PDB file of C-alpha atoms in Angstrom:
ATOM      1  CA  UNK A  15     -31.854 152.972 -44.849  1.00  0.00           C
ATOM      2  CA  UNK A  16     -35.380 152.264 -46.234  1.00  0.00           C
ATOM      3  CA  UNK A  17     -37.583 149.694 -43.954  1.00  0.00           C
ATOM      4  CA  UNK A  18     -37.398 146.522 -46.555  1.00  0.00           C
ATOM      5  CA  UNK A  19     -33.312 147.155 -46.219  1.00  0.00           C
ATOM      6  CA  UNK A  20     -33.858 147.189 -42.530  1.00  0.00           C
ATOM      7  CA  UNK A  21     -36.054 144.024 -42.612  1.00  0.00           C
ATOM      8  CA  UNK A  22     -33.828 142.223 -44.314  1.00  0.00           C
ATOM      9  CA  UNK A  23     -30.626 142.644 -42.477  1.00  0.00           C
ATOM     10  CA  UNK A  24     -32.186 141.795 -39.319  1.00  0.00           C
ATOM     11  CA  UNK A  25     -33.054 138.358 -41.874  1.00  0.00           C
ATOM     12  CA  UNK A  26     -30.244 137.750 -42.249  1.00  0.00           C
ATOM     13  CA  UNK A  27     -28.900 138.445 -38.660  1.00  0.00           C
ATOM     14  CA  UNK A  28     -31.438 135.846 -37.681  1.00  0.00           C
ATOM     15  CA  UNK A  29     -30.394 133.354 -40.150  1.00  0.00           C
ATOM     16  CA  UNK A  30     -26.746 133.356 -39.162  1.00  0.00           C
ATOM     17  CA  UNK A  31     -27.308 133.410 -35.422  1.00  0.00           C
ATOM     18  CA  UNK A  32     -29.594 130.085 -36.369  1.00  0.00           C
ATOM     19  CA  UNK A  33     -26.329 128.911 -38.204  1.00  0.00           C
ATOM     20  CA  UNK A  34     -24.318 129.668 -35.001  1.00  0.00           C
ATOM     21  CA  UNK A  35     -26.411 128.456 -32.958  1.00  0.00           C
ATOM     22  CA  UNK A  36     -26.174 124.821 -34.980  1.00  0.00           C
ATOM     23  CA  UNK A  37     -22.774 125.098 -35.827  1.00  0.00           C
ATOM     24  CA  UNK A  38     -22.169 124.959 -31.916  1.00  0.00           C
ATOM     25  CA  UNK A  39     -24.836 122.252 -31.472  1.00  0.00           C
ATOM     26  CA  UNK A  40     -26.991 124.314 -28.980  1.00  0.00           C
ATOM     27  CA  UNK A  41     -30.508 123.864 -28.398  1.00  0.00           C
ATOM     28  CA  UNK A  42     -32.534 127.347 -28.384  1.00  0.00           C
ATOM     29  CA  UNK A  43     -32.901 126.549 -24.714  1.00  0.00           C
ATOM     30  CA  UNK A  44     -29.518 126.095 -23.685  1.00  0.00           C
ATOM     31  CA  UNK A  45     -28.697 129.405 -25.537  1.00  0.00           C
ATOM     32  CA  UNK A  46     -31.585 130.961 -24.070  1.00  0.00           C
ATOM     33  CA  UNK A  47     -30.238 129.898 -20.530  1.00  0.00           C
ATOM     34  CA  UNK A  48     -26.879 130.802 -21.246  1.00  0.00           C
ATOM     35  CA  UNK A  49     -27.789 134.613 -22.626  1.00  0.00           C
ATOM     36  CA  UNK A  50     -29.900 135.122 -19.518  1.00  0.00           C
ATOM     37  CA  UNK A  51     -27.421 136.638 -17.168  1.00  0.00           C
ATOM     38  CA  UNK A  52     -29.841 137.848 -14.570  1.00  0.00           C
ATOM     39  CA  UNK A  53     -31.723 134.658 -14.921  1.00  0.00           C
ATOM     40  CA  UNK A  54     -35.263 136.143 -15.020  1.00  0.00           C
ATOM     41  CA  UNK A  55     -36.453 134.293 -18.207  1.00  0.00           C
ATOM     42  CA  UNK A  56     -36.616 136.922 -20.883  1.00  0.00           C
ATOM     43  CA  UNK A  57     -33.582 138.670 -22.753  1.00  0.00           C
ATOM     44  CA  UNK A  58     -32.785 141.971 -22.522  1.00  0.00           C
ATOM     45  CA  UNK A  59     -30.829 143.931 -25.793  1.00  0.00           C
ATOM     46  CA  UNK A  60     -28.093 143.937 -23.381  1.00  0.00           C
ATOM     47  CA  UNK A  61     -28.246 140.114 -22.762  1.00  0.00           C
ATOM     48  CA  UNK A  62     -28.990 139.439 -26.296  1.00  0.00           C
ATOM     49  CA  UNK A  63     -25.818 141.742 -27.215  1.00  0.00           C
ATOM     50  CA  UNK A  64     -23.701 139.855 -25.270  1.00  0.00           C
ATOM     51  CA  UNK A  65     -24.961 136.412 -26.807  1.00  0.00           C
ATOM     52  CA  UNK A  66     -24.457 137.747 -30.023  1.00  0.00           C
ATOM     53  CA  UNK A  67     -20.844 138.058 -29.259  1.00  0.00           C
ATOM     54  CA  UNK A  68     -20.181 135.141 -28.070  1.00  0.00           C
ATOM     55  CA  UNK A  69     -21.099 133.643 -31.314  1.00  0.00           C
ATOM     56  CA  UNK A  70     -18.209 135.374 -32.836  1.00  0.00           C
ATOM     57  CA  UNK A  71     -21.471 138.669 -34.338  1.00  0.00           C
ATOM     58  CA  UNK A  72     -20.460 142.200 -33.600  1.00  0.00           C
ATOM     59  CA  UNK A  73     -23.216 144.220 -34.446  1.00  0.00           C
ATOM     60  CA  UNK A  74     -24.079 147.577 -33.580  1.00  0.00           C
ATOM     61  CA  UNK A  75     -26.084 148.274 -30.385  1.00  0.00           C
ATOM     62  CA  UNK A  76     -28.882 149.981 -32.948  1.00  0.00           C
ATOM     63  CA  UNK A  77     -29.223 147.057 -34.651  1.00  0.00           C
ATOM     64  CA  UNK A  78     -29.370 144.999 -31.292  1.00  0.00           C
ATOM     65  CA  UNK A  79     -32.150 147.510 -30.536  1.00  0.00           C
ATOM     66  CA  UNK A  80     -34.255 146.489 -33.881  1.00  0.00           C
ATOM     67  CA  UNK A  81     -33.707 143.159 -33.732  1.00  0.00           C
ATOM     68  CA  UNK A  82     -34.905 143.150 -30.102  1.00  0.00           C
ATOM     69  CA  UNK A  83     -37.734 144.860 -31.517  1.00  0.00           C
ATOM     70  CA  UNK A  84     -38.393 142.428 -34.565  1.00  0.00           C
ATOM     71  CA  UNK A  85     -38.206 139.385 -32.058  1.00  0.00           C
ATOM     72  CA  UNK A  86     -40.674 140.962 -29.382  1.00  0.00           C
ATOM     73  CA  UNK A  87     -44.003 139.561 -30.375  1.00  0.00           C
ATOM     74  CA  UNK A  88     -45.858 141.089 -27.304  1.00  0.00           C
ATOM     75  CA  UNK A  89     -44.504 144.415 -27.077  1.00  0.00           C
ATOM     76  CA  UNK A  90     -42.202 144.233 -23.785  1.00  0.00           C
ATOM     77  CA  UNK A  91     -38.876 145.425 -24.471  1.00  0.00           C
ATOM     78  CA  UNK A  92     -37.656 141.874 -24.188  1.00  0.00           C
ATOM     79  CA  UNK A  93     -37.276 138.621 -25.636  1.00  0.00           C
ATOM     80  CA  UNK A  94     -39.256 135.310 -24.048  1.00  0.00           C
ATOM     81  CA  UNK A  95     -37.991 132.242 -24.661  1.00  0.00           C
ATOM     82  CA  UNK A  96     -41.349 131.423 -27.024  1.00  0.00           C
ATOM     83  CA  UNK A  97     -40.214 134.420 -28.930  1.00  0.00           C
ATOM     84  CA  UNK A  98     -36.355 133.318 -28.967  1.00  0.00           C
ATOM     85  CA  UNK A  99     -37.288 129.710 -30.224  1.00  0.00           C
ATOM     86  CA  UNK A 100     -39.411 131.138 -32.554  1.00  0.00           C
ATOM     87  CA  UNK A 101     -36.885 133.023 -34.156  1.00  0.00           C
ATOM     88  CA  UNK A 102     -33.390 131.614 -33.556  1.00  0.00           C
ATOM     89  CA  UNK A 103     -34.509 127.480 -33.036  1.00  0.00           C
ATOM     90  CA  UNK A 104     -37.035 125.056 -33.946  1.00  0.00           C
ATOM     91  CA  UNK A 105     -38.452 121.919 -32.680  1.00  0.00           C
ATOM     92  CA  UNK A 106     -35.934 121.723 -29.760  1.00  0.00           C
ATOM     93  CA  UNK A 107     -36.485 117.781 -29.595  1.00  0.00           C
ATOM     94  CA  UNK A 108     -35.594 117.271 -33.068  1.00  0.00           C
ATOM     95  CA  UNK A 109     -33.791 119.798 -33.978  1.00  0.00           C
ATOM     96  CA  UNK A 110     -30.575 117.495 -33.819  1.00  0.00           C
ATOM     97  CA  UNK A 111     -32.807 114.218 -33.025  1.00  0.00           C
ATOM     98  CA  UNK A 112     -29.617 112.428 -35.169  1.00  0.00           C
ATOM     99  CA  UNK A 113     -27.596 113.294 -32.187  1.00  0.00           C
ATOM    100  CA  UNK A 114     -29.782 111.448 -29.657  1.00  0.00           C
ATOM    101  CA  UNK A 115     -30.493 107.908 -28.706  1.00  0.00           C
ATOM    102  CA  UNK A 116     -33.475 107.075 -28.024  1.00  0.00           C
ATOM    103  CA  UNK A 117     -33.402 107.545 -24.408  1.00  0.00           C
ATOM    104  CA  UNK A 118     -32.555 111.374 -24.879  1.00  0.00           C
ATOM    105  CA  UNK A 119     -28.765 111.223 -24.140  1.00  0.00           C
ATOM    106  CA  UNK A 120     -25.831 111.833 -26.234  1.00  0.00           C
ATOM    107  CA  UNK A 121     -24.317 109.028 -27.651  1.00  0.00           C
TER     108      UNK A 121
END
C-alpha cells in the first residue's frame, strides 16, 4: 500500500472511532479512562486495541501499530490523553454542551 493509501485509512479509522465515540455519548476523557487498563495515563497499542473493540472496530494489530504511530505527537510509543483528545474528541465541555444544564449535570 502506498503512504497517501495508508494515511487515509488511518482517516478514516479516526473519523469513525470519533463517530463511536459520539454515538455512545462519551467524552474523550471518559474513553481515555476507560481504555487505560493499567491506569498510568497514556495508551498503549494494546490498550488502544482493546478500546477499539469495544466500539464494535476490528482492525488488524498492524494497523493498531500505525495508528498508534499517527496519534503519537512526541515520539513515545504511546498515546497521552492531549494526543487522544486531539485526535478522537474535541472541546470536552462542549462537545455535547446540549446535554448539560448549566450546572454541569445531566438532565
Amino acid at each position: 500500500m502506498g503512504l497517501s493509501v495508508i494515511h487515509l485509512a488511518q482517516r478514516a479509522t479516526i473519523a469513525r472511532v470519533r463517530a463511536l465515540l459520539r454515538a455512545r455519548r462519551k467524552f474523550a476523557l471518559d474513553a481515555f479512562h476507560e481504555w487505560d487498563y493499567n491506569g498510568d495515563e497514556h495508551l498503549s497499542c494494546s490498550e488502544i486495541y482493546g478500546g477499539l473493540e469495544s466500539l464494535g472496530l476490528r482492525i488488524e494489530p498492524a494497523q493498531v501499530y500505525a495508528l498508534v504511530r499517527s496519534i503519537d505527537k512526541n515520539g513515545d510509543g504511546s498515546v497521552s490523553y492531549d494526543e487522544f483528545r486531539e485526535a478522537f474528541g474535541g472541546d470536552d465541555d462542549e462537545e455535547y454542551g446540549d446535554a448539560d444544564d448549566d450546572d454541569g449535570r445531566a438532565g
